[in-house]
Short mmCIF file of C-alpha atoms and ligand atoms in Angstrom, two decimals:
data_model
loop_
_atom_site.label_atom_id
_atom_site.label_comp_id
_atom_site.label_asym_id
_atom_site.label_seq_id
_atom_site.Cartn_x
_atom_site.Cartn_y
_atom_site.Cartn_z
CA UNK A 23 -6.12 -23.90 1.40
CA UNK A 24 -2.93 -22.60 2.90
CA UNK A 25 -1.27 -19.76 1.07
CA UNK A 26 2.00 -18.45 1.62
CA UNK A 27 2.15 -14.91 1.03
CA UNK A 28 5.08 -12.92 0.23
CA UNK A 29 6.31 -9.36 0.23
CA UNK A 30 9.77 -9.44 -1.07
CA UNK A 31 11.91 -6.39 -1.18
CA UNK A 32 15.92 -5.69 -1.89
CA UNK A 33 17.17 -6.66 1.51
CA UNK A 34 14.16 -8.01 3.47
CA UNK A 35 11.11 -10.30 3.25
CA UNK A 36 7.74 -10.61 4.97
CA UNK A 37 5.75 -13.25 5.26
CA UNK A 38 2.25 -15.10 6.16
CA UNK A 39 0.58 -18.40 5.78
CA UNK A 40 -3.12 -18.08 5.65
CA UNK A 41 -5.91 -20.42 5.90
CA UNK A 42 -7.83 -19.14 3.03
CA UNK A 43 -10.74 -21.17 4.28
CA UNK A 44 -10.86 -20.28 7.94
CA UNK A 45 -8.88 -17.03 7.38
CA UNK A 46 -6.69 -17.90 9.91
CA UNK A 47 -3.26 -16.33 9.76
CA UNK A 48 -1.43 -19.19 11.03
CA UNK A 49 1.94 -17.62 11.39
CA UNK A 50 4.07 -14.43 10.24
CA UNK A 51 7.04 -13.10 10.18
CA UNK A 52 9.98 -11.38 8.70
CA UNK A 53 13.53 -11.26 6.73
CA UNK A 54 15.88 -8.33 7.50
CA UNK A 55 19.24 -7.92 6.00
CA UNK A 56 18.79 -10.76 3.51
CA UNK A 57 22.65 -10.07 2.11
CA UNK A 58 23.75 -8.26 4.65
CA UNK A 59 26.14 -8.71 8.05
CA UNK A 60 23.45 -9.83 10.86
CA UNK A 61 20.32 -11.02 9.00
CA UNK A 62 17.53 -12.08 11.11
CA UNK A 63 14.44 -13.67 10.93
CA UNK A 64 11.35 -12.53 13.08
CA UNK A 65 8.68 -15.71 13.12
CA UNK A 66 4.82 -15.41 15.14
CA UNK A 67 3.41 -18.14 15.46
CA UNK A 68 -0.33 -18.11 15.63
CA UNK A 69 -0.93 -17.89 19.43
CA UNK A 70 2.61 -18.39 20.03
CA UNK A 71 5.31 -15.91 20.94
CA UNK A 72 7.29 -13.71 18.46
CA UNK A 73 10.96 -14.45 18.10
CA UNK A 74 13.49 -13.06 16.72
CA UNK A 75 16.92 -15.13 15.70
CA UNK A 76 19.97 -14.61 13.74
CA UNK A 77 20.74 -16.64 10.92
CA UNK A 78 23.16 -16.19 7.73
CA UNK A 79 20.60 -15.20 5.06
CA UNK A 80 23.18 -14.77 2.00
CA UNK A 81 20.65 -14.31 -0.56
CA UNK A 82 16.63 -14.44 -1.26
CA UNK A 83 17.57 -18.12 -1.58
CA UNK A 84 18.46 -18.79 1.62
CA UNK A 85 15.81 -16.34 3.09
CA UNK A 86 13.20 -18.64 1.78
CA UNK A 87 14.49 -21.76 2.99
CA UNK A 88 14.52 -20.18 6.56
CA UNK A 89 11.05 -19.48 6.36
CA UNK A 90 10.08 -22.54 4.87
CA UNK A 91 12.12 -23.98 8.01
CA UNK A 92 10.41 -21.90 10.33
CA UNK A 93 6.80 -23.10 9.01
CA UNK A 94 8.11 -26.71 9.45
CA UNK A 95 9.72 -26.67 12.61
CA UNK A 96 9.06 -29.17 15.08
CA UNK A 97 8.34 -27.00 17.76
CA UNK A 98 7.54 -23.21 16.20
CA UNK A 99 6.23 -24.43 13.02
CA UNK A 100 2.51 -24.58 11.89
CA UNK A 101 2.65 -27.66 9.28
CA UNK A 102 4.71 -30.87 9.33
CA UNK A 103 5.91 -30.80 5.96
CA UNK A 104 5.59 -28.33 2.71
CA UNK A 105 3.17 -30.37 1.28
CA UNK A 106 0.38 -28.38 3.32
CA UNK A 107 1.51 -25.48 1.41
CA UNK A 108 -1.19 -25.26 -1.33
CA UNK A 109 0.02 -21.89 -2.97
CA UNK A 110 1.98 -19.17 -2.82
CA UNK A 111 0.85 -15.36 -3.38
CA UNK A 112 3.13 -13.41 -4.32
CA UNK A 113 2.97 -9.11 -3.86
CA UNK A 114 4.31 -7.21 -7.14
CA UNK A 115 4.35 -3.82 -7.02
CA UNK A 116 4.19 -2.77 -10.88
CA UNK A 117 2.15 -4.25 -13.35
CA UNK A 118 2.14 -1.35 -15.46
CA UNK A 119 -0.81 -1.58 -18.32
CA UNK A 120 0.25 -5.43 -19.27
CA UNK A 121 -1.93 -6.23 -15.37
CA UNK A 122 -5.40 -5.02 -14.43
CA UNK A 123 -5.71 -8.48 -12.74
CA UNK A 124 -3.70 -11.25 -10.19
CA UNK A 125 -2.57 -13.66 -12.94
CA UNK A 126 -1.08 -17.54 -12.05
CA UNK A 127 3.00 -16.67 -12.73
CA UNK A 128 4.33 -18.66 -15.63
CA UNK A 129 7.15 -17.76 -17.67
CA UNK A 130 5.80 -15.20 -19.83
CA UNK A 131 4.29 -13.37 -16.57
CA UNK A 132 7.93 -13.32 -15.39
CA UNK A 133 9.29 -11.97 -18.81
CA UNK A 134 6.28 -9.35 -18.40
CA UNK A 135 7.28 -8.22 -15.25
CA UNK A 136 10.49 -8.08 -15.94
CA UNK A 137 9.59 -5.80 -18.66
CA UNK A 138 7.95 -3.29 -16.72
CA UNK A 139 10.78 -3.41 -14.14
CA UNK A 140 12.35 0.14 -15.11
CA UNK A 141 8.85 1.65 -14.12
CA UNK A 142 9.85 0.36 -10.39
CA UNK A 143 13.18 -0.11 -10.42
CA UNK A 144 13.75 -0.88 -6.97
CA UNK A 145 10.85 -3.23 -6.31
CA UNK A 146 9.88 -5.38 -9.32
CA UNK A 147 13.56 -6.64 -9.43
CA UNK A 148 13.28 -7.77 -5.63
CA UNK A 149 9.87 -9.32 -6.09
CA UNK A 150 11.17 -11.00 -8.88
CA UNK A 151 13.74 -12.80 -7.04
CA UNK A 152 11.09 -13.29 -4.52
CA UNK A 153 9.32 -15.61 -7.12
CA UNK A 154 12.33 -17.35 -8.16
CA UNK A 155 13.41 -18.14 -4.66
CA UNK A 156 10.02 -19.55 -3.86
CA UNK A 157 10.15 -22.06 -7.64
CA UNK A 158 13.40 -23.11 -6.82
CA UNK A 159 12.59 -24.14 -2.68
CA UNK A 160 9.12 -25.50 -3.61
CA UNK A 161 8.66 -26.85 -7.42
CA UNK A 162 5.93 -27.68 -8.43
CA UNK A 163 3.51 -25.56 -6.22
CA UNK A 164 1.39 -22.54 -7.93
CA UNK A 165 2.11 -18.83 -7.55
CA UNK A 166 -0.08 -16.10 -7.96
CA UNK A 167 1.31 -12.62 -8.52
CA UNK A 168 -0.87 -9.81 -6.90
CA UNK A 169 -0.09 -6.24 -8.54
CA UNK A 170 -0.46 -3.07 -6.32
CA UNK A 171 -1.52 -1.00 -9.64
CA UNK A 172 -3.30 -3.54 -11.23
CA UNK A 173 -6.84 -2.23 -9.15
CA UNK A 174 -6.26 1.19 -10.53
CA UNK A 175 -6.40 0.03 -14.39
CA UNK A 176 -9.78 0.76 -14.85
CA UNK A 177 -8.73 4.58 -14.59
CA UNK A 178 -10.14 6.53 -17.56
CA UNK A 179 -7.19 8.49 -20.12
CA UNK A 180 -8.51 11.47 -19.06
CA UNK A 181 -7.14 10.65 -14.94
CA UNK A 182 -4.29 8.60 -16.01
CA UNK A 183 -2.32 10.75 -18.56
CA UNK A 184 0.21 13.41 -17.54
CA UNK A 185 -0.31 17.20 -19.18
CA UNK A 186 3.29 15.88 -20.95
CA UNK A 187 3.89 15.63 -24.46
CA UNK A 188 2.10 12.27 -25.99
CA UNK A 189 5.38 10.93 -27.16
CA UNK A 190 6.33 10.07 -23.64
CA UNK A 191 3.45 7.73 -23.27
CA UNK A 192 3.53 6.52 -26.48
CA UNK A 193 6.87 6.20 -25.96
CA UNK A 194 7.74 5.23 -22.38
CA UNK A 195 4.48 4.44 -21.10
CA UNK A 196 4.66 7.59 -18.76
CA UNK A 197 1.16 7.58 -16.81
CA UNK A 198 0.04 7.90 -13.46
CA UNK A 199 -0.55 4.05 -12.39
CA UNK A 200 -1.48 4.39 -8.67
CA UNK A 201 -0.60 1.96 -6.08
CA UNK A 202 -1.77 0.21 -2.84
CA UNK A 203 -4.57 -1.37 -5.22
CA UNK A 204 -5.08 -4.28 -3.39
CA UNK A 205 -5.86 -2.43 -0.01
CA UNK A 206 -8.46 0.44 -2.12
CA UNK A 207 -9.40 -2.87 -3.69
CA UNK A 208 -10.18 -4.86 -0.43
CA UNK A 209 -11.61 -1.81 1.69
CA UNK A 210 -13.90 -0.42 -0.98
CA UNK A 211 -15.31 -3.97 -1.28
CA UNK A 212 -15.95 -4.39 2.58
CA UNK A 213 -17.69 -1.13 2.77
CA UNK A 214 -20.42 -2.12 0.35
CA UNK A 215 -20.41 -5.75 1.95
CA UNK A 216 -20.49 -3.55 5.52
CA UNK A 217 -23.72 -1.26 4.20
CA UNK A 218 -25.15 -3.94 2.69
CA UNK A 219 -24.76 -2.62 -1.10
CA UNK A 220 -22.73 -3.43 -4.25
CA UNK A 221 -20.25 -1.82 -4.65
CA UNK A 222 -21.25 -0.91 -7.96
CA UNK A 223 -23.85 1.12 -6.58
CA UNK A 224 -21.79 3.52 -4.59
CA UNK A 225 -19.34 6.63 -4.87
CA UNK A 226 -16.78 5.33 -2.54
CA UNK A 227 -13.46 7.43 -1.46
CA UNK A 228 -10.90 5.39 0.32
CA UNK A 229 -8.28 7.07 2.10
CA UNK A 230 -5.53 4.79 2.98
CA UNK A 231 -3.41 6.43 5.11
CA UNK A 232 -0.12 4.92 6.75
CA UNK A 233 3.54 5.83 6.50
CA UNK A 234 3.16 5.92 2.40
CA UNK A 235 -0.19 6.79 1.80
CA UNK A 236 -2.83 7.59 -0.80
CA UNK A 237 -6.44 8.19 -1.67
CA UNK A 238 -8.84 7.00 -4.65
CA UNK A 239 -12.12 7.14 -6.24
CA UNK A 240 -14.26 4.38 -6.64
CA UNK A 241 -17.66 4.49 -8.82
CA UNK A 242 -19.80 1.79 -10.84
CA UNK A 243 -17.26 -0.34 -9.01
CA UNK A 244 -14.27 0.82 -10.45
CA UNK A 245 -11.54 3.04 -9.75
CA UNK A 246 -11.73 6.07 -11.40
CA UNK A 247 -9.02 8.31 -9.76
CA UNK A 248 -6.02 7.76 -7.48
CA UNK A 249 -3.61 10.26 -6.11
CA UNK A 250 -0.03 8.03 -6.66
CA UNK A 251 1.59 8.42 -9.97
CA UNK A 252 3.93 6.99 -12.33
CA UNK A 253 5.28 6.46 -8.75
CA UNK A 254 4.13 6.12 -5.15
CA UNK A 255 5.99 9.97 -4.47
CA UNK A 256 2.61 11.38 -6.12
CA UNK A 257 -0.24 12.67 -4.35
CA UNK A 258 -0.61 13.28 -0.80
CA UNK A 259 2.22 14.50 2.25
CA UNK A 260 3.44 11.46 3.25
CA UNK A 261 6.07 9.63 5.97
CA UNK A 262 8.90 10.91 4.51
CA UNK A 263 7.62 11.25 0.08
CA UNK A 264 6.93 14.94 -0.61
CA UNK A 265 3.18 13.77 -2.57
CA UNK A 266 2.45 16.49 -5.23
CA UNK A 267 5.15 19.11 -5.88
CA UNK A 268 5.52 21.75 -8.76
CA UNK A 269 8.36 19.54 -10.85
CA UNK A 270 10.08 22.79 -11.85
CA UNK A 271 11.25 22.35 -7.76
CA UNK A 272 13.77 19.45 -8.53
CA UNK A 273 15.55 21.23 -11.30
CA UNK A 274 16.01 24.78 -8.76
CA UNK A 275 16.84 22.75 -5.90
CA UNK A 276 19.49 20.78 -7.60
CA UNK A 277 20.71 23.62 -8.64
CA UNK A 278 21.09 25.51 -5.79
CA UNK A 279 22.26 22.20 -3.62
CA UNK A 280 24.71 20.97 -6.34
CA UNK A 281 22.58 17.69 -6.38
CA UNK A 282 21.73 15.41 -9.49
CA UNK A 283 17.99 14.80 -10.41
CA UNK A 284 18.48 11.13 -8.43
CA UNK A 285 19.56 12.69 -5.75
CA UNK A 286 17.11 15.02 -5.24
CA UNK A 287 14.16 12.51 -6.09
CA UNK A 288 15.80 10.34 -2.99
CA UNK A 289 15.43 13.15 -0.83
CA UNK A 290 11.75 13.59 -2.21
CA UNK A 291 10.72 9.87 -1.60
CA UNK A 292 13.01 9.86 2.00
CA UNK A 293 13.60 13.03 3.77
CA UNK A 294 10.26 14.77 3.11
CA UNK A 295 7.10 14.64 4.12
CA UNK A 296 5.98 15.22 7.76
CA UNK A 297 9.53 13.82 8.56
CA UNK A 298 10.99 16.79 6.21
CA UNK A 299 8.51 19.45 7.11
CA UNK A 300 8.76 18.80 10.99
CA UNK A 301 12.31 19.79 11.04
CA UNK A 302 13.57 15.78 10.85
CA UNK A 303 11.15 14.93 13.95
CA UNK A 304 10.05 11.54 12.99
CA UNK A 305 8.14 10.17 9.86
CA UNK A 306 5.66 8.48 12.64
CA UNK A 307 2.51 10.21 13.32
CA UNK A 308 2.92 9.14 16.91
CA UNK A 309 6.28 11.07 17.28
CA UNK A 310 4.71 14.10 16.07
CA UNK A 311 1.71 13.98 17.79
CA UNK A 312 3.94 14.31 21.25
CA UNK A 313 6.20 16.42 19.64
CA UNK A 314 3.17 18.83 18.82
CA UNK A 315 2.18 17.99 22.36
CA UNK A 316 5.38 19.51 23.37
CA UNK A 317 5.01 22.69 21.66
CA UNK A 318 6.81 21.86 18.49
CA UNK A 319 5.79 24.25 15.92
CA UNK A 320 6.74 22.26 13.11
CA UNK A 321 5.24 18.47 14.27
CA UNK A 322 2.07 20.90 14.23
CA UNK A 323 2.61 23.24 10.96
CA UNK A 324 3.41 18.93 9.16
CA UNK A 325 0.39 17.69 11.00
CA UNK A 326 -1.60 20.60 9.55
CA UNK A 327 -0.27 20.39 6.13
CA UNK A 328 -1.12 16.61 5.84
CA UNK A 329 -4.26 16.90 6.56
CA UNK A 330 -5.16 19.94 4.56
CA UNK A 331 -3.82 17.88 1.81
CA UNK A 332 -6.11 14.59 2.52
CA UNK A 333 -9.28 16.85 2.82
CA UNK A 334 -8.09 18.64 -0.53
CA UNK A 335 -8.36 14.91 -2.11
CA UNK A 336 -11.47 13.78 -1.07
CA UNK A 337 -12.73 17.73 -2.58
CA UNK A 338 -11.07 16.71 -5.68
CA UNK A 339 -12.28 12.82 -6.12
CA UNK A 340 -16.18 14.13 -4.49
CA UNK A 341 -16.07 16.58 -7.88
CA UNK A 342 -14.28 13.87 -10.10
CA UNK A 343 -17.66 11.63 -9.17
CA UNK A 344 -20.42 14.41 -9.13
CA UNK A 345 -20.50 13.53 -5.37
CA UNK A 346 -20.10 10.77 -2.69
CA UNK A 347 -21.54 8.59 -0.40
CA UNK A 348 -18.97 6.89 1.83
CA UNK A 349 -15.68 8.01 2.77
CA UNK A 350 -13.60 5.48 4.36
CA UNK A 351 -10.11 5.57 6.20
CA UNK A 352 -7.44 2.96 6.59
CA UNK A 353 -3.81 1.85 7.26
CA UNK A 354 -1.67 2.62 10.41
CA UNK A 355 -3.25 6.42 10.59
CA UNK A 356 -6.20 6.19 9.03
CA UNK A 357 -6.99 3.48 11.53
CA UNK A 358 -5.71 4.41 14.99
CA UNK A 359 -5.33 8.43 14.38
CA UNK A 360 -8.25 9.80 16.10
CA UNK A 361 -6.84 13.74 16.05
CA UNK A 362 -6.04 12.92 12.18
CA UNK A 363 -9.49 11.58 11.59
CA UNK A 364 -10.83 14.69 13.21
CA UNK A 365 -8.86 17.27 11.54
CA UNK A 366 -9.60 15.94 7.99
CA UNK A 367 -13.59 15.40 8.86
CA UNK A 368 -13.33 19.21 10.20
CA UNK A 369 -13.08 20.16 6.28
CA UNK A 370 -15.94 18.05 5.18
CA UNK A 371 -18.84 20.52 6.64
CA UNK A 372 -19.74 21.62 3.15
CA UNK A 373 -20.20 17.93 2.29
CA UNK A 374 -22.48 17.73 5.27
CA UNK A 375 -20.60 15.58 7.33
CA UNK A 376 -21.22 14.95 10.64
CA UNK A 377 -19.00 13.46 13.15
CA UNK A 378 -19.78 10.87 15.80
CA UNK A 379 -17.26 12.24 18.11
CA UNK A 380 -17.34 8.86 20.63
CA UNK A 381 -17.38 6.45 17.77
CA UNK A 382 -14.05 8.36 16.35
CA UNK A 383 -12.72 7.25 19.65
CA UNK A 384 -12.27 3.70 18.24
CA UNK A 385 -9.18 2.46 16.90
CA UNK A 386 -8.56 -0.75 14.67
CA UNK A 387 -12.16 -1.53 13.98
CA UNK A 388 -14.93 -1.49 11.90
CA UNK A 389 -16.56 1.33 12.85
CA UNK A 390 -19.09 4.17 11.31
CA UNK A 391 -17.61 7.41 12.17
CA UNK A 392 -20.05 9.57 10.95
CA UNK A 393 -23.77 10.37 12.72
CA UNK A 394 -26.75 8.27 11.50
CA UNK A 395 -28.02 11.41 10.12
CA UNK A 396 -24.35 12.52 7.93
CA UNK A 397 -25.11 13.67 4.51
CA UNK A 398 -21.71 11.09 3.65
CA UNK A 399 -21.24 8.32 5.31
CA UNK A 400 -17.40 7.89 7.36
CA UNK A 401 -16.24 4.80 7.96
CA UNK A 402 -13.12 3.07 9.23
CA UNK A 403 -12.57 0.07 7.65
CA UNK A 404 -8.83 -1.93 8.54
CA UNK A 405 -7.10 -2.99 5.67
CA UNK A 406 -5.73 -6.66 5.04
CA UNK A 407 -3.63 -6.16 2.26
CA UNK A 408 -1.65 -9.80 3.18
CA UNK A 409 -6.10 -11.49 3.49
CA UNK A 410 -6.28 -10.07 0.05
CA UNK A 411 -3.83 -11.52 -1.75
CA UNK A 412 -4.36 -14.75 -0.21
CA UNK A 413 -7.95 -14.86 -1.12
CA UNK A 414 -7.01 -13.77 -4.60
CA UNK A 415 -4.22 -16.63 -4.79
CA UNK A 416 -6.85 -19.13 -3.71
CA UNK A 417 -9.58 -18.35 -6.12
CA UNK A 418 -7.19 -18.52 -9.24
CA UNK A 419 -5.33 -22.16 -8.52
P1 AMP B 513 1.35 1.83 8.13
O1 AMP B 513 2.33 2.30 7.09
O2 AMP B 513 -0.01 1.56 7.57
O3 AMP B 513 1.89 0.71 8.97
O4 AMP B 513 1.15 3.06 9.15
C1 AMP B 513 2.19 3.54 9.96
C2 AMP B 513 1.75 4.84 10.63
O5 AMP B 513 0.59 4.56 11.44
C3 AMP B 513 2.79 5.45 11.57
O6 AMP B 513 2.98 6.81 11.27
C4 AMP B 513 2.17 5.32 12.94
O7 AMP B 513 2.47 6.42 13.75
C5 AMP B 513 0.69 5.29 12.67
N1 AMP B 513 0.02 4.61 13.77
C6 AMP B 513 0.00 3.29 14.04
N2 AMP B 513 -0.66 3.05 15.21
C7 AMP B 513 -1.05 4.27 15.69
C8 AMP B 513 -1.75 4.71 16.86
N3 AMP B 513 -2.20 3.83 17.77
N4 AMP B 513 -1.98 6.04 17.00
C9 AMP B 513 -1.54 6.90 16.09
N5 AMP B 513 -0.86 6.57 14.97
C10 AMP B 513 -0.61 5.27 14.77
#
């Protein structure tokens, strides 16, 4: 089956078609400044060249229809007409408690999501017109909406509730929801496939760790604990979010700044983290790493502090379990960050973790980074976040 999956936000789109079958991703690409003076759309072809071309983009509307052009075209395209679209996948990022599962979207789904917009006010509103772009382009063809929480459901009360009043759960349905579920999803599965177990069998932490970043717990199959919140600004030192912070911080620095409570939650989610901490070096780990490199104190004190944090996780989620047997790294770090891998593994001594110091040298792969005689297991295991959610969209139409 071909899916189309999309990733709609306010002002840009990406996009795949995938051979669910073969899992070929047959091309890709991307939307920028969909309403905005200069849009452009990116389009990858498989095996062909990446281009990059400037065309009005008004609205999601007319985003969609360039893609949909793009996939068609005579000479860049990959099919001859949209009838070899079979699906289309869509990514939502809050399901709140109404979805623990990727559900076919019908009306109600859309009134649901809608629903739990004000829980993600700036993305469920994009991804909804994401949908409604795609029905009005290709009637007639199924969607699938894929939730990033909706892996994280299975969280016990005990992991998901706030120490807050009651009221504002009752009330508001304040809880920590987590997100990136369909990467902790896809990566603790592969492990298990990978060591030839289910994964119901094993005490699995998966650190995904890119620009936003977080890490969860994974027993009897399940996820039992995952360090994003209400929002993604919980948990750990990100790109440029803050992670965990004593709240009481927002009130004295507003305060003392003359800033409002949005304001200062902007500057949490985009001015902080190793970008903040580094003295405004760069939010990219690669930046920092020459920056360090350089002598920069601060690329060095942010590098430290992130990783202190990560190792403090996996302590928490190895006690939230009553142990571990695998831990597993992901995304744009936790894939190609050989220092970062190090530094965090250099806490995990008491765990009895022992590094393979040559196989850490590998970047992108599958590969065990732990020695075959490691108390835990380490393992770096890509994600496919865009795989997922076609595979997903293909078993349910
Ligand atoms: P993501 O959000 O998963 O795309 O991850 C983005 C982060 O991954 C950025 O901070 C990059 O610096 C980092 N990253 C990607 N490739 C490499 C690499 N080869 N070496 C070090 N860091 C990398």
């Amino acid at each position: 089956m071909n899916i189309l999956v999309i990733n709609c936000g306010s002002s840009s789109l990406k996009y795949q078609l995938i051979d669910s079958d073969s899992k070929d991703v047959l091309a890709k690409g991307l939307c920028e400044r969909i309403g905005i003076e200069g849009s452009q759309i990116t389009h990858t072809p498989k095996g062909g060249e990446k281009k990059t071309e400037q065309i009005p983009m008004p609205d999601h509307v007319a985003a969609v229809d360039a893609v949909l052009a793009k996939l068609t075209d005579a000479t860049v395209g990959v099919v001859t007409s949209l009838d070899q679209i079979d699906a289309v996948g869509h990514r939502i990022v809050h399901g709140g408690e109404k979805f623990a599962s990727s559900v076919v979207i019908t009306d109600e789904v859309i009134k649901a999501i809608e629903e739990v917009s004000d829980l993600a006010p700036l993305h469920n509103p994009a991804n909804l017109i994401g949908i409604r772009s795609c029905q009005k382009l290709m009637p007639g063809v199924p969607m699938v909406a894929v939730f990033d929480t909706a892996f994280h459901q299975t969280m016990p009360k005990k992991a998901y509730l706030y120490g807050l009043p009651y009221e504002y759960y009752e009330k508001y349905k304040v809880r920590r929801y987590g997100f990136h579920g369909t990467s902790h999803d896809y990566v603790s599965g592969r492990i298990a496939q990978i060591l030839g177990k289910k994964r119901e069998d094993l005490k699995i932490i998966v650190c995904h760790l890119g620009n936003g970043a977080s890490v969860s717990a994974v027993m009897n199959g399940e996820c039992v604990d995952t360090s994003m919140g209400l929002t993604p600004l919980e948990g750990l030192i990100m790109g440029t979010r803050c992670g965990d912070i004593d709240p009481a911080v927002i009130g004295f620095l507003a305060q003392k700044e003359g800033k409002t409570a949005e304001e200062m939650i902007d500057i949490c989610n985009k001015k902080s983290g190793v970008l903040g901490l580094s003295g405004g070096v760069s939010s990219d780990f690669r930046d920092l790493a020459a920056a360090e490199e350089s002598g920069n104190e601060l690329a060095s004190t942010a590098l430290s502090a992130w990783s202190y944090r990560v190792a403090k996780y996996i302590g928490a989620y190895t006690a939230a379990m009553n142990g571990v047997d695998v831990i597993v790294f992901t995304a744009g770090v936790g894939e190609n960050n050989i220092t970062a891998r190090a530094e965090i593994m250099s806490y995990l001594g008491y765990l009895g973790v022992t590094v393979n110091e040559d196989a850490n040298c590998v970047r992108g792969e599958e590969v065990e980074i732990s020695t075959a005689d490691s108390n835990v297991k380490v393992w770096v295991v890509p994600t496919d976040e865009e795989m997922a959610i076609a595979e997903q969209t293909a078993a349910l139409v």
